[in-house]
mmCIF file of C-alpha atoms and ligand atoms in Angstrom:
data_model
loop_
_atom_site.group_PDB
_atom_site.id
_atom_site.type_symbol
_atom_site.label_atom_id
_atom_site.label_comp_id
_atom_site.label_asym_id
_atom_site.label_seq_id
_atom_site.Cartn_x
_atom_site.Cartn_y
_atom_site.Cartn_z
ATOM 1 C CA MET A 929 54.826 125.395 -1.629
ATOM 2 C CA ASN A 930 51.466 123.804 -2.467
ATOM 3 C CA GLN A 931 50.338 120.326 -1.502
ATOM 4 C CA ASN A 932 51.487 118.798 -4.784
ATOM 5 C CA THR A 933 54.648 120.759 -5.347
ATOM 6 C CA HIS A 934 57.120 118.709 -7.320
ATOM 7 C CA LEU A 935 60.579 120.238 -7.743
ATOM 8 C CA LYS A 936 63.299 119.063 -10.110
ATOM 9 C CA THR A 937 67.077 119.336 -9.891
ATOM 10 C CA ASP A 938 70.248 117.496 -10.851
ATOM 11 C CA VAL A 939 71.510 116.954 -7.297
ATOM 12 C CA CYS A 940 69.328 116.873 -4.199
ATOM 13 C CA ILE A 941 71.350 117.279 -0.989
ATOM 14 C CA VAL A 942 69.768 116.429 2.357
ATOM 15 C CA GLY A 943 71.305 118.381 5.255
ATOM 16 C CA ALA A 944 72.948 121.832 5.321
ATOM 17 C CA GLY A 945 75.779 120.938 7.688
ATOM 18 C CA PRO A 946 79.374 121.604 6.597
ATOM 19 C CA GLY A 947 79.386 118.696 4.122
ATOM 20 C CA GLY A 948 76.064 119.440 2.409
ATOM 21 C CA ALA A 949 76.548 123.220 2.303
ATOM 22 C CA LEU A 950 80.040 122.974 0.773
ATOM 23 C CA LEU A 951 78.969 120.378 -1.799
ATOM 24 C CA SER A 952 76.059 122.532 -2.917
ATOM 25 C CA PHE A 953 78.325 125.590 -3.327
ATOM 26 C CA LEU A 954 81.015 123.698 -5.272
ATOM 27 C CA LEU A 955 78.441 122.189 -7.664
ATOM 28 C CA ASN A 956 76.532 125.460 -8.133
ATOM 29 C CA ARG A 957 79.816 127.158 -9.012
ATOM 30 C CA GLN A 958 80.207 124.723 -11.905
ATOM 31 C CA GLY A 959 76.659 125.335 -13.143
ATOM 32 C CA ILE A 960 75.200 122.107 -11.728
ATOM 33 C CA SER A 961 71.739 122.640 -10.248
ATOM 34 C CA THR A 962 71.176 121.549 -6.656
ATOM 35 C CA ILE A 963 68.433 121.704 -4.095
ATOM 36 C CA LEU A 964 69.810 121.682 -0.548
ATOM 37 C CA ILE A 965 67.247 120.943 2.158
ATOM 38 C CA GLU A 966 67.657 121.583 5.877
ATOM 39 C CA ARG A 967 65.176 120.616 8.552
ATOM 40 C CA GLN A 968 66.177 123.509 10.827
ATOM 41 C CA PRO A 969 64.795 127.005 10.185
ATOM 42 C CA HIS A 970 68.301 128.576 10.056
ATOM 43 C CA LEU A 971 72.044 127.902 10.190
ATOM 44 C CA LEU A 972 72.534 128.951 13.808
ATOM 45 C CA LYS A 973 73.693 125.729 15.402
ATOM 46 C CA SER A 974 75.431 125.338 18.699
ATOM 47 C CA PHE A 975 77.323 122.472 20.302
ATOM 48 C CA ARG A 976 78.769 121.228 17.031
ATOM 49 C CA GLY A 977 82.305 120.299 16.092
ATOM 50 C CA GLU A 978 84.046 123.581 15.528
ATOM 51 C CA VAL A 979 87.810 123.016 15.451
ATOM 52 C CA LEU A 980 89.216 123.217 11.947
ATOM 53 C CA ASN A 981 92.415 121.243 11.368
ATOM 54 C CA GLN A 982 95.027 121.753 8.653
ATOM 55 C CA ASP A 983 93.106 119.655 6.101
ATOM 56 C CA GLY A 984 89.963 121.734 6.601
ATOM 57 C CA GLU A 985 91.851 125.028 6.531
ATOM 58 C CA ASP A 986 93.696 124.058 3.319
ATOM 59 C CA LEU A 987 90.430 123.050 1.695
ATOM 60 C CA LEU A 988 88.659 126.307 2.555
ATOM 61 C CA LYS A 989 91.691 128.216 1.239
ATOM 62 C CA LYS A 990 91.655 126.172 -1.978
ATOM 63 C CA HIS A 991 88.087 127.333 -2.638
ATOM 64 C CA GLY A 992 88.647 130.969 -1.625
ATOM 65 C CA LEU A 993 86.424 130.611 1.442
ATOM 66 C CA TYR A 994 88.890 130.792 4.337
ATOM 67 C CA SER A 995 89.535 134.543 4.210
ATOM 68 C CA LEU A 996 85.772 135.198 4.200
ATOM 69 C CA VAL A 997 85.237 132.901 7.189
ATOM 70 C CA ALA A 998 88.205 134.511 8.984
ATOM 71 C CA LYS A 999 86.684 137.949 8.375
ATOM 72 C CA ARG A 1000 83.435 136.717 9.953
ATOM 73 C CA GLY A 1001 85.427 135.573 13.010
ATOM 74 C CA VAL A 1002 87.704 132.650 13.913
ATOM 75 C CA LEU A 1003 90.170 131.975 16.720
ATOM 76 C CA PRO A 1004 93.516 130.278 15.994
ATOM 77 C CA LEU A 1005 94.564 128.139 18.989
ATOM 78 C CA GLU A 1006 98.176 128.728 19.975
ATOM 79 C CA GLN A 1007 99.019 125.728 22.157
ATOM 80 C CA ILE A 1008 97.894 122.432 23.648
ATOM 81 C CA GLN A 1009 98.521 122.576 27.386
ATOM 82 C CA TYR A 1010 98.425 119.680 29.861
ATOM 83 C CA TRP A 1011 97.392 120.753 33.372
ATOM 84 C CA GLU A 1012 97.592 119.215 36.820
ATOM 85 C CA ASN A 1013 96.272 120.782 40.049
ATOM 86 C CA GLY A 1014 95.985 124.192 38.464
ATOM 87 C CA GLN A 1015 99.476 124.194 36.907
ATOM 88 C CA ILE A 1016 100.650 123.647 33.334
ATOM 89 C CA ILE A 1017 102.859 120.542 33.284
ATOM 90 C CA HIS A 1018 103.468 120.279 29.534
ATOM 91 C CA THR A 1019 102.925 122.453 26.467
ATOM 92 C CA ILE A 1020 102.742 121.509 22.803
ATOM 93 C CA THR A 1021 103.390 124.372 20.398
ATOM 94 C CA PRO A 1022 102.711 124.407 16.631
ATOM 95 C CA ASP A 1023 105.125 122.940 14.074
ATOM 96 C CA GLU A 1024 107.537 125.421 12.524
ATOM 97 C CA GLN A 1025 105.406 125.793 9.373
ATOM 98 C CA GLN A 1026 102.197 126.417 11.325
ATOM 99 C CA SER A 1027 101.153 129.285 13.533
ATOM 100 C CA HIS A 1028 98.474 127.361 15.446
ATOM 101 C CA VAL A 1029 97.378 123.906 16.610
ATOM 102 C CA GLY A 1030 93.852 124.252 15.181
ATOM 103 C CA ILE A 1031 91.326 127.007 14.515
ATOM 104 C CA HIS A 1032 88.053 127.563 16.312
ATOM 105 C CA VAL A 1033 85.429 128.386 13.696
ATOM 106 C CA PRO A 1034 81.878 128.945 14.959
ATOM 107 C CA GLN A 1035 79.815 126.626 12.774
ATOM 108 C CA ASP A 1036 77.298 129.350 11.946
ATOM 109 C CA HIS A 1037 80.139 131.552 10.634
ATOM 110 C CA LEU A 1038 81.335 128.738 8.383
ATOM 111 C CA LEU A 1039 77.860 127.846 7.117
ATOM 112 C CA GLU A 1040 76.718 131.438 6.614
ATOM 113 C CA VAL A 1041 79.786 132.208 4.499
ATOM 114 C CA ILE A 1042 79.383 129.100 2.336
ATOM 115 C CA VAL A 1043 75.635 129.621 1.875
ATOM 116 C CA SER A 1044 75.997 133.351 1.185
ATOM 117 C CA GLN A 1045 78.607 132.562 -1.490
ATOM 118 C CA SER A 1046 76.188 130.027 -3.013
ATOM 119 C CA ARG A 1047 73.495 132.693 -3.065
ATOM 120 C CA THR A 1048 75.573 134.742 -5.497
ATOM 121 C CA LEU A 1049 75.264 131.866 -7.991
ATOM 122 C CA GLU A 1050 72.401 131.028 -10.344
ATOM 123 C CA ASN A 1051 71.811 127.396 -9.485
ATOM 124 C CA GLU A 1052 71.572 127.799 -5.713
ATOM 125 C CA HIS A 1053 68.371 126.612 -4.065
ATOM 126 C CA ILE A 1054 68.174 126.064 -0.312
ATOM 127 C CA LEU A 1055 64.991 125.126 1.523
ATOM 128 C CA PHE A 1056 64.882 125.555 5.311
ATOM 129 C CA ASN A 1057 62.248 123.978 7.577
ATOM 130 C CA THR A 1058 62.270 121.105 5.134
ATOM 131 C CA VAL A 1059 62.665 117.517 6.209
ATOM 132 C CA MET A 1060 63.198 114.448 4.071
ATOM 133 C CA THR A 1061 60.457 111.929 4.832
ATOM 134 C CA GLY A 1062 61.432 109.171 2.407
ATOM 135 C CA LEU A 1063 62.843 108.271 -0.980
ATOM 136 C CA LEU A 1064 60.681 108.835 -4.051
ATOM 137 C CA HIS A 1065 60.341 105.827 -6.375
ATOM 138 C CA ASN A 1066 58.958 105.564 -9.907
ATOM 139 C CA LYS A 1067 56.680 102.798 -11.185
ATOM 140 C CA ALA A 1068 59.697 100.590 -11.908
ATOM 141 C CA ASN A 1069 60.692 101.055 -8.231
ATOM 142 C CA LYS A 1070 63.790 103.079 -9.140
ATOM 143 C CA THR A 1071 64.770 105.894 -6.769
ATOM 144 C CA VAL A 1072 64.063 109.155 -8.572
ATOM 145 C CA GLY A 1073 64.180 111.663 -5.707
ATOM 146 C CA ILE A 1074 62.892 112.307 -2.205
ATOM 147 C CA ASN A 1075 59.636 113.090 -0.458
ATOM 148 C CA ILE A 1076 59.757 116.101 1.859
ATOM 149 C CA ARG A 1077 57.645 118.057 4.295
ATOM 150 C CA GLN A 1078 58.166 121.777 4.221
ATOM 151 C CA GLU A 1079 56.577 123.551 7.173
ATOM 152 C CA GLY A 1080 54.254 120.590 7.489
ATOM 153 C CA ARG A 1081 53.243 120.420 3.829
ATOM 154 C CA PRO A 1082 54.161 117.371 1.746
ATOM 155 C CA ALA A 1083 56.057 117.804 -1.515
ATOM 156 C CA SER A 1084 58.695 115.994 -3.539
ATOM 157 C CA ILE A 1085 61.999 116.661 -5.269
ATOM 158 C CA GLU A 1086 63.035 114.729 -8.353
ATOM 159 C CA ALA A 1087 66.801 114.445 -8.814
ATOM 160 C CA ALA A 1088 69.369 112.423 -10.739
ATOM 161 C CA VAL A 1089 71.335 111.848 -7.545
ATOM 162 C CA ILE A 1090 70.452 112.119 -3.855
ATOM 163 C CA VAL A 1091 73.212 112.994 -1.393
ATOM 164 C CA GLY A 1092 72.743 112.062 2.262
ATOM 165 C CA ALA A 1093 74.595 114.787 4.166
ATOM 166 C CA ASP A 1094 72.172 114.464 7.041
ATOM 167 C CA GLY A 1095 74.535 113.566 9.843
ATOM 168 C CA ARG A 1096 75.055 110.721 12.271
ATOM 169 C CA TYR A 1097 71.402 109.600 12.412
ATOM 170 C CA SER A 1098 71.019 109.851 8.627
ATOM 171 C CA ALA A 1099 67.515 109.159 7.352
ATOM 172 C CA VAL A 1100 68.865 108.909 3.799
ATOM 173 C CA ARG A 1101 71.241 106.139 4.884
ATOM 174 C CA ARG A 1102 68.407 104.246 6.569
ATOM 175 C CA GLN A 1103 66.000 104.676 3.644
ATOM 176 C CA ALA A 1104 68.649 103.475 1.179
ATOM 177 C CA GLY A 1105 69.313 100.392 3.308
ATOM 178 C CA LEU A 1106 72.954 101.337 3.908
ATOM 179 C CA THR A 1107 73.877 99.996 7.332
ATOM 180 C CA PRO A 1108 76.566 101.563 9.475
ATOM 181 C CA ASP A 1109 78.931 99.545 11.595
ATOM 182 C CA ILE A 1110 78.536 101.331 14.961
ATOM 183 C CA ARG A 1111 81.221 101.294 17.634
ATOM 184 C CA LYS A 1112 80.873 102.523 21.224
ATOM 185 C CA HIS A 1113 84.032 104.027 22.723
ATOM 186 C CA GLY A 1114 83.459 103.401 26.420
ATOM 187 C CA TYR A 1115 82.796 107.022 27.298
ATOM 188 C CA ASP A 1116 80.160 109.726 27.007
ATOM 189 C CA LEU A 1117 80.785 113.448 27.029
ATOM 190 C CA LEU A 1118 79.531 116.262 29.221
ATOM 191 C CA TRP A 1119 79.597 119.447 27.197
ATOM 192 C CA ALA A 1120 79.217 123.044 28.420
ATOM 193 C CA ARG A 1121 80.165 126.489 27.148
ATOM 194 C CA ILE A 1122 80.997 129.311 29.540
ATOM 195 C CA PRO A 1123 82.742 132.700 29.323
ATOM 196 C CA ALA A 1124 86.533 132.350 29.448
ATOM 197 C CA PRO A 1125 88.496 134.116 32.194
ATOM 198 C CA ALA A 1126 89.845 137.503 31.069
ATOM 199 C CA GLY A 1127 93.262 137.294 29.445
ATOM 200 C CA TRP A 1128 93.265 133.516 28.876
ATOM 201 C CA GLU A 1129 95.392 132.824 25.811
ATOM 202 C CA PRO A 1130 93.660 130.826 23.037
ATOM 203 C CA ALA A 1131 94.576 127.186 23.668
ATOM 204 C CA VAL A 1132 93.378 123.639 24.123
ATOM 205 C CA ARG A 1133 93.763 122.716 27.787
ATOM 206 C CA MET A 1134 93.791 119.095 28.931
ATOM 207 C CA ALA A 1135 93.572 117.536 32.371
ATOM 208 C CA SER A 1136 93.023 114.015 33.635
ATOM 209 C CA MET A 1137 89.944 113.563 35.786
ATOM 210 C CA ASP A 1138 89.603 110.153 37.460
ATOM 211 C CA GLY A 1139 91.581 108.692 34.545
ATOM 212 C CA GLN A 1140 89.312 110.336 31.953
ATOM 213 C CA GLN A 1141 90.090 113.265 29.648
ATOM 214 C CA LEU A 1142 88.838 116.727 30.549
ATOM 215 C CA ALA A 1143 89.412 119.168 27.693
ATOM 216 C CA LEU A 1144 88.840 122.903 27.416
ATOM 217 C CA PHE A 1145 88.772 124.615 24.021
ATOM 218 C CA SER A 1146 89.117 128.397 23.732
ATOM 219 C CA GLN A 1147 86.434 129.746 21.420
ATOM 220 C CA PHE A 1148 85.947 132.854 19.325
ATOM 221 C CA GLY A 1149 83.980 135.519 21.205
ATOM 222 C CA GLY A 1150 85.609 134.909 24.593
ATOM 223 C CA TYR A 1151 84.184 131.514 25.463
ATOM 224 C CA VAL A 1152 85.561 128.205 26.600
ATOM 225 C CA GLN A 1153 84.014 124.900 25.567
ATOM 226 C CA ILE A 1154 84.292 122.163 28.182
ATOM 227 C CA GLY A 1155 84.373 118.529 27.062
ATOM 228 C CA TRP A 1156 84.419 116.221 30.064
ATOM 229 C CA ASN A 1157 84.637 112.481 29.381
ATOM 230 C CA ILE A 1158 82.704 110.241 31.762
ATOM 231 C CA PRO A 1159 82.327 106.459 31.625
ATOM 232 C CA GLN A 1160 79.745 105.329 29.062
ATOM 233 C CA GLY A 1161 76.237 105.271 30.531
ATOM 234 C CA ALA A 1162 77.390 106.773 33.866
ATOM 235 C CA PHE A 1163 75.416 110.027 33.736
ATOM 236 C CA THR A 1164 72.164 108.707 35.222
ATOM 237 C CA LYS A 1165 74.010 107.481 38.344
ATOM 238 C CA LEU A 1166 76.202 110.591 38.426
ATOM 239 C CA ARG A 1167 73.136 112.862 38.478
ATOM 240 C CA GLU A 1168 72.004 111.163 41.679
ATOM 241 C CA GLN A 1169 75.181 112.388 43.414
ATOM 242 C CA PRO A 1170 75.537 115.890 44.921
ATOM 243 C CA PHE A 1171 76.550 118.332 42.175
ATOM 244 C CA ALA A 1172 78.949 120.589 44.118
ATOM 245 C CA PRO A 1173 81.782 118.047 44.721
ATOM 246 C CA PHE A 1174 81.651 117.023 41.057
ATOM 247 C CA VAL A 1175 81.978 120.513 39.648
ATOM 248 C CA GLN A 1176 84.588 121.332 42.279
ATOM 249 C CA LYS A 1177 86.929 118.898 40.479
ATOM 250 C CA LEU A 1178 86.745 121.127 37.398
ATOM 251 C CA VAL A 1179 87.634 124.181 39.463
ATOM 252 C CA ALA A 1180 90.494 122.319 41.186
ATOM 253 C CA ALA A 1181 91.945 121.391 37.787
ATOM 254 C CA PHE A 1182 91.555 124.941 36.416
ATOM 255 C CA PRO A 1183 91.283 127.371 39.382
ATOM 256 C CA CYS A 1184 90.965 130.452 37.157
ATOM 257 C CA LEU A 1185 87.609 129.088 35.943
ATOM 258 C CA ALA A 1186 86.138 129.390 39.462
ATOM 259 C CA ASP A 1187 84.078 132.569 38.897
ATOM 260 C CA SER A 1188 82.760 131.562 35.500
ATOM 261 C CA VAL A 1189 81.838 128.064 36.713
ATOM 262 C CA ALA A 1190 80.114 129.477 39.816
ATOM 263 C CA GLU A 1191 78.000 131.727 37.623
ATOM 264 C CA HIS A 1192 77.250 129.413 34.692
ATOM 265 C CA ILE A 1193 77.427 125.760 35.783
ATOM 266 C CA ARG A 1194 75.127 125.431 38.762
ATOM 267 C CA THR A 1195 73.236 122.191 38.191
ATOM 268 C CA TRP A 1196 73.571 118.965 36.236
ATOM 269 C CA SER A 1197 71.255 120.528 33.620
ATOM 270 C CA ASP A 1198 73.953 123.050 32.726
ATOM 271 C CA PHE A 1199 75.808 120.174 31.045
ATOM 272 C CA VAL A 1200 74.658 118.674 27.749
ATOM 273 C CA LEU A 1201 75.197 114.909 27.607
ATOM 274 C CA LEU A 1202 76.548 113.550 24.323
ATOM 275 C CA SER A 1203 76.428 109.843 23.737
ATOM 276 C CA VAL A 1204 79.725 109.020 22.020
ATOM 277 C CA GLU A 1205 79.952 106.541 19.159
ATOM 278 C CA SER A 1206 81.633 106.228 15.808
ATOM 279 C CA SER A 1207 80.377 104.493 12.708
ATOM 280 C CA PHE A 1208 81.410 103.519 9.215
ATOM 281 C CA ALA A 1209 78.861 102.563 6.556
ATOM 282 C CA GLU A 1210 80.035 99.448 4.738
ATOM 283 C CA SER A 1211 78.948 101.028 1.485
ATOM 284 C CA TRP A 1212 78.526 104.788 0.928
ATOM 285 C CA ALA A 1213 76.438 104.460 -2.260
ATOM 286 C CA GLN A 1214 73.392 102.517 -3.372
ATOM 287 C CA ASP A 1215 71.610 103.078 -6.697
ATOM 288 C CA ASN A 1216 71.684 106.863 -7.139
ATOM 289 C CA VAL A 1217 72.054 107.643 -3.436
ATOM 290 C CA VAL A 1218 75.439 108.576 -1.951
ATOM 291 C CA LEU A 1219 76.445 109.478 1.611
ATOM 292 C CA ILE A 1220 78.971 112.044 2.809
ATOM 293 C CA GLY A 1221 80.268 113.235 6.196
ATOM 294 C CA ASP A 1222 78.803 111.859 9.404
ATOM 295 C CA ALA A 1223 76.136 109.968 7.444
ATOM 296 C CA ALA A 1224 78.888 107.821 5.875
ATOM 297 C CA HIS A 1225 81.270 107.794 8.862
ATOM 298 C CA THR A 1226 80.549 109.344 12.239
ATOM 299 C CA MET A 1227 83.631 110.232 14.256
ATOM 300 C CA THR A 1228 83.997 110.864 17.956
ATOM 301 C CA PRO A 1229 85.075 114.385 18.996
ATOM 302 C CA THR A 1230 88.671 113.173 19.615
ATOM 303 C CA GLY A 1231 91.291 114.825 17.426
ATOM 304 C CA ALA A 1232 88.782 117.114 15.643
ATOM 305 C CA PHE A 1233 88.436 115.080 12.456
ATOM 306 C CA GLY A 1234 84.674 114.947 11.761
ATOM 307 C CA LEU A 1235 83.906 118.406 10.414
ATOM 308 C CA ASN A 1236 87.107 118.361 8.377
ATOM 309 C CA ALA A 1237 86.317 114.907 6.972
ATOM 310 C CA ALA A 1238 82.824 116.083 5.946
ATOM 311 C CA LEU A 1239 84.390 119.027 4.061
ATOM 312 C CA GLU A 1240 86.869 116.688 2.354
ATOM 313 C CA ASP A 1241 84.080 114.300 1.277
ATOM 314 C CA ALA A 1242 82.167 117.235 -0.221
ATOM 315 C CA ASP A 1243 85.268 118.384 -2.089
ATOM 316 C CA VAL A 1244 85.985 114.935 -3.549
ATOM 317 C CA LEU A 1245 82.331 114.207 -4.428
ATOM 318 C CA SER A 1246 82.020 117.583 -6.158
ATOM 319 C CA GLU A 1247 85.058 116.788 -8.316
ATOM 320 C CA LEU A 1248 83.640 113.366 -9.191
ATOM 321 C CA LEU A 1249 80.199 114.743 -10.099
ATOM 322 C CA ILE A 1250 81.668 117.637 -12.090
ATOM 323 C CA ALA A 1251 83.627 115.109 -14.161
ATOM 324 C CA MET A 1252 80.473 113.035 -14.884
ATOM 325 C CA SER A 1253 77.531 113.540 -17.205
ATOM 326 C CA VAL A 1254 74.141 113.883 -15.455
ATOM 327 C CA ASP A 1255 73.269 110.356 -16.674
ATOM 328 C CA GLN A 1256 76.280 108.985 -14.814
ATOM 329 C CA PHE A 1257 74.929 110.508 -11.569
ATOM 330 C CA LYS A 1258 72.555 107.536 -11.538
ATOM 331 C CA SER A 1259 75.370 104.987 -11.639
ATOM 332 C CA THR A 1260 76.169 103.299 -8.331
ATOM 333 C CA GLU A 1261 79.552 102.347 -9.728
ATOM 334 C CA GLN A 1262 80.378 106.006 -10.404
ATOM 335 C CA LEU A 1263 79.127 107.128 -6.990
ATOM 336 C CA GLN A 1264 81.112 104.425 -5.212
ATOM 337 C CA LYS A 1265 84.274 106.183 -6.370
ATOM 338 C CA LEU A 1266 83.843 108.559 -3.433
ATOM 339 C CA GLN A 1267 84.445 105.732 -0.962
ATOM 340 C CA ALA A 1268 87.293 104.416 -3.107
ATOM 341 C CA VAL A 1269 89.034 107.808 -2.824
ATOM 342 C CA ARG A 1270 88.150 108.695 0.772
ATOM 343 C CA GLY A 1271 87.499 105.411 2.616
ATOM 344 C CA GLU A 1272 91.072 104.561 3.569
ATOM 345 C CA LYS A 1273 91.897 107.975 5.061
ATOM 346 C CA VAL A 1274 88.670 107.945 7.071
ATOM 347 C CA LYS A 1275 89.453 104.453 8.396
ATOM 348 C CA GLN A 1276 92.903 105.653 9.445
ATOM 349 C CA GLN A 1277 91.380 108.622 11.274
ATOM 350 C CA LEU A 1278 88.890 106.369 13.067
ATOM 351 C CA ALA A 1279 91.779 104.120 14.137
ATOM 352 C CA ARG A 1280 93.772 107.184 15.241
ATOM 353 C CA GLN A 1281 90.872 108.319 17.432
ATOM 354 C CA LEU A 1282 90.769 104.934 19.181
ATOM 355 C CA GLU A 1283 94.518 105.062 19.694
ATOM 356 C CA MET A 1284 94.388 108.638 21.088
ATOM 357 C CA GLU A 1285 91.522 107.722 23.416
ATOM 358 C CA SER A 1286 93.174 104.588 24.777
ATOM 359 C CA SER A 1287 96.585 106.220 25.250
ATOM 360 C CA PHE A 1288 95.390 109.491 26.825
ATOM 361 C CA GLN A 1289 96.102 108.537 30.433
ATOM 362 C CA GLN A 1290 99.503 107.056 29.584
ATOM 363 C CA ARG A 1291 100.451 110.173 27.595
ATOM 364 C CA TYR A 1292 99.258 112.402 30.424
ATOM 365 C CA GLU A 1293 101.249 110.462 33.021
ATOM 366 C CA SER A 1294 104.380 110.750 30.883
ATOM 367 C CA PHE A 1295 104.214 114.542 31.379
ATOM 368 C CA GLN A 1296 103.958 114.335 35.191
HETATM 369 C C1 LIG B 2264 80.739 117.024 20.884
HETATM 370 C C2 LIG B 2264 81.313 116.998 19.506
HETATM 371 C C3 LIG B 2264 82.442 117.744 19.234
HETATM 372 C C4 LIG B 2264 82.999 117.704 17.975
HETATM 373 N N1 LIG B 2264 84.121 118.439 17.736
HETATM 374 C C5 LIG B 2264 84.650 118.460 16.483
HETATM 375 C C6 LIG B 2264 85.747 119.316 16.189
HETATM 376 O O1 LIG B 2264 86.217 120.085 17.028
HETATM 377 N N2 LIG B 2264 86.253 119.284 14.921
HETATM 378 C C7 LIG B 2264 85.734 118.467 13.966
HETATM 379 O O2 LIG B 2264 86.273 118.419 12.838
HETATM 380 N N3 LIG B 2264 84.649 117.705 14.198
HETATM 381 C C8 LIG B 2264 84.084 117.670 15.426
HETATM 382 N N4 LIG B 2264 82.971 116.929 15.663
HETATM 383 C C9 LIG B 2264 82.324 116.210 14.561
HETATM 384 C C10 LIG B 2264 81.520 117.168 13.656
HETATM 385 O O3 LIG B 2264 80.579 117.900 14.404
HETATM 386 C C11 LIG B 2264 80.780 116.378 12.560
HETATM 387 O O4 LIG B 2264 81.630 115.398 12.028
HETATM 388 C C12 LIG B 2264 80.312 117.295 11.427
HETATM 389 O O5 LIG B 2264 79.369 118.240 11.896
HETATM 390 C C13 LIG B 2264 79.695 116.469 10.312
HETATM 391 O O6 LIG B 2264 79.209 117.318 9.304
HETATM 392 P P1 LIG B 2264 78.046 116.807 8.335
HETATM 393 O O7 LIG B 2264 77.828 117.925 7.367
HETATM 394 O O8 LIG B 2264 78.358 115.455 7.835
HETATM 395 O O9 LIG B 2264 76.761 116.589 9.276
HETATM 396 P P2 LIG B 2264 76.053 117.529 10.341
HETATM 397 O O10 LIG B 2264 76.927 118.644 10.775
HETATM 398 O O11 LIG B 2264 75.503 116.622 11.388
HETATM 399 O O12 LIG B 2264 74.843 118.173 9.512
HETATM 400 C C14 LIG B 2264 73.730 117.396 9.132
HETATM 401 C C15 LIG B 2264 72.579 118.341 8.829
HETATM 402 O O13 LIG B 2264 71.472 117.590 8.308
HETATM 403 C C16 LIG B 2264 70.260 118.077 8.858
HETATM 404 N N5 LIG B 2264 69.285 116.972 8.778
HETATM 405 C C17 LIG B 2264 69.309 115.800 9.469
HETATM 406 N N6 LIG B 2264 68.279 115.013 9.090
HETATM 407 C C18 LIG B 2264 67.595 115.693 8.146
HETATM 408 C C19 LIG B 2264 66.432 115.397 7.378
HETATM 409 N N7 LIG B 2264 65.774 114.214 7.483
HETATM 410 N N8 LIG B 2264 65.975 116.335 6.498
HETATM 411 C C20 LIG B 2264 66.625 117.533 6.372
HETATM 412 N N9 LIG B 2264 67.741 117.862 7.071
HETATM 413 C C21 LIG B 2264 68.224 116.943 7.943
HETATM 414 C C22 LIG B 2264 70.651 118.473 10.269
HETATM 415 O O14 LIG B 2264 69.744 119.414 10.821
HETATM 416 C C23 LIG B 2264 72.045 119.052 10.059
HETATM 417 O O15 LIG B 2264 72.018 120.436 9.801
HETATM 418 C C24 LIG B 2264 82.400 116.925 16.934
HETATM 419 C C25 LIG B 2264 81.247 116.197 17.219
HETATM 420 C C26 LIG B 2264 80.717 116.212 18.487
HETATM 421 C C27 LIG B 2264 79.473 115.381 18.762
#
């Protein structure tokens, strides 16, 4: 792209996460032109939400994507187990109609399938290494697109509608003046991924550690993802303590992890710290800008709702846009229909997360 490159499209989507990638595919399939921009150079992301729930699975099936993702590699989780001192004290198995309690889908598998399906269509246009730097305004101060930098070079994209699918720290949301109501949840998360012990059945394993949730998620490819809740803001102090007694608690809870932990979690730096918060933007649309997924409503990892909610937003917004004329894309009233359709369910899921987080210890103790 040259210095003054100016691209044009019907729908400009910022962020090729699950929400943005799916929206682009669904619109392209109906002949609507999109430009999807992604600041990363590729789709290979790690440490992202990767458990698909029934809503997400149904949605991928509805659009003929699930079988392709499954072929690329997924891992259905067979049980939720509650553990104490190295023993299972309670097991939750799937409902009669279901064969699993969730599906681990590596995010790069999901994104690669969606993007490769888009690439078979005429209207697909994805730009990697491209970051949105601001909204583009015309002389009458109306938003007519976005300014970008692609590999350091400035350019712009003119579009009838701009979709902020750019995640929890959304620049689109900020630029459009849409403020999120942010809530802290009293805990942060230590996150690590290590090889699973041989023969471990695919499951979610829970333990209580000093009254906080410690969760292990089996992953495709023979891994286990560790999500260890610690009190909010406690990591700086924790890091000053000796590491060995801390990590020993993990091994005491799950003794069969001993070898893998000894080899792969040796210092505090082997954990990634995630600052946990949720948010809900009061309004998801302003002028011809609309937000989906984490940009509109960030969820905590509890209950595996976030990725699935982003896919559902994309599905609903695609249906709304497909039913509109391109002129209507510029109507805030039309774009606000997304929140009218999706807002209540998202609020219920946010409330459910709070309830699950506050009742974890009580639920755990009821199994003892
Ligand atoms: C630790 C953790 C565990 C989780 N576990 C689960 C789970 O098991 N199941 C579940 O359903 N959800 C889970 N979630 C939530 C889930 O990860 C998110 O809800 C989901 O990824 C949101 O998708 P999205 O498409 O809205 O945004 P994102 O996945 O955040 O994608 C946004 C994209 O926008 C790009 N971007 C950002 N800014 C710009 C810019 N200015 N210009 C260009 N590109 C930009 C980013 O690079 C990114 O690719 C978890 C979250 C966390 C933190």
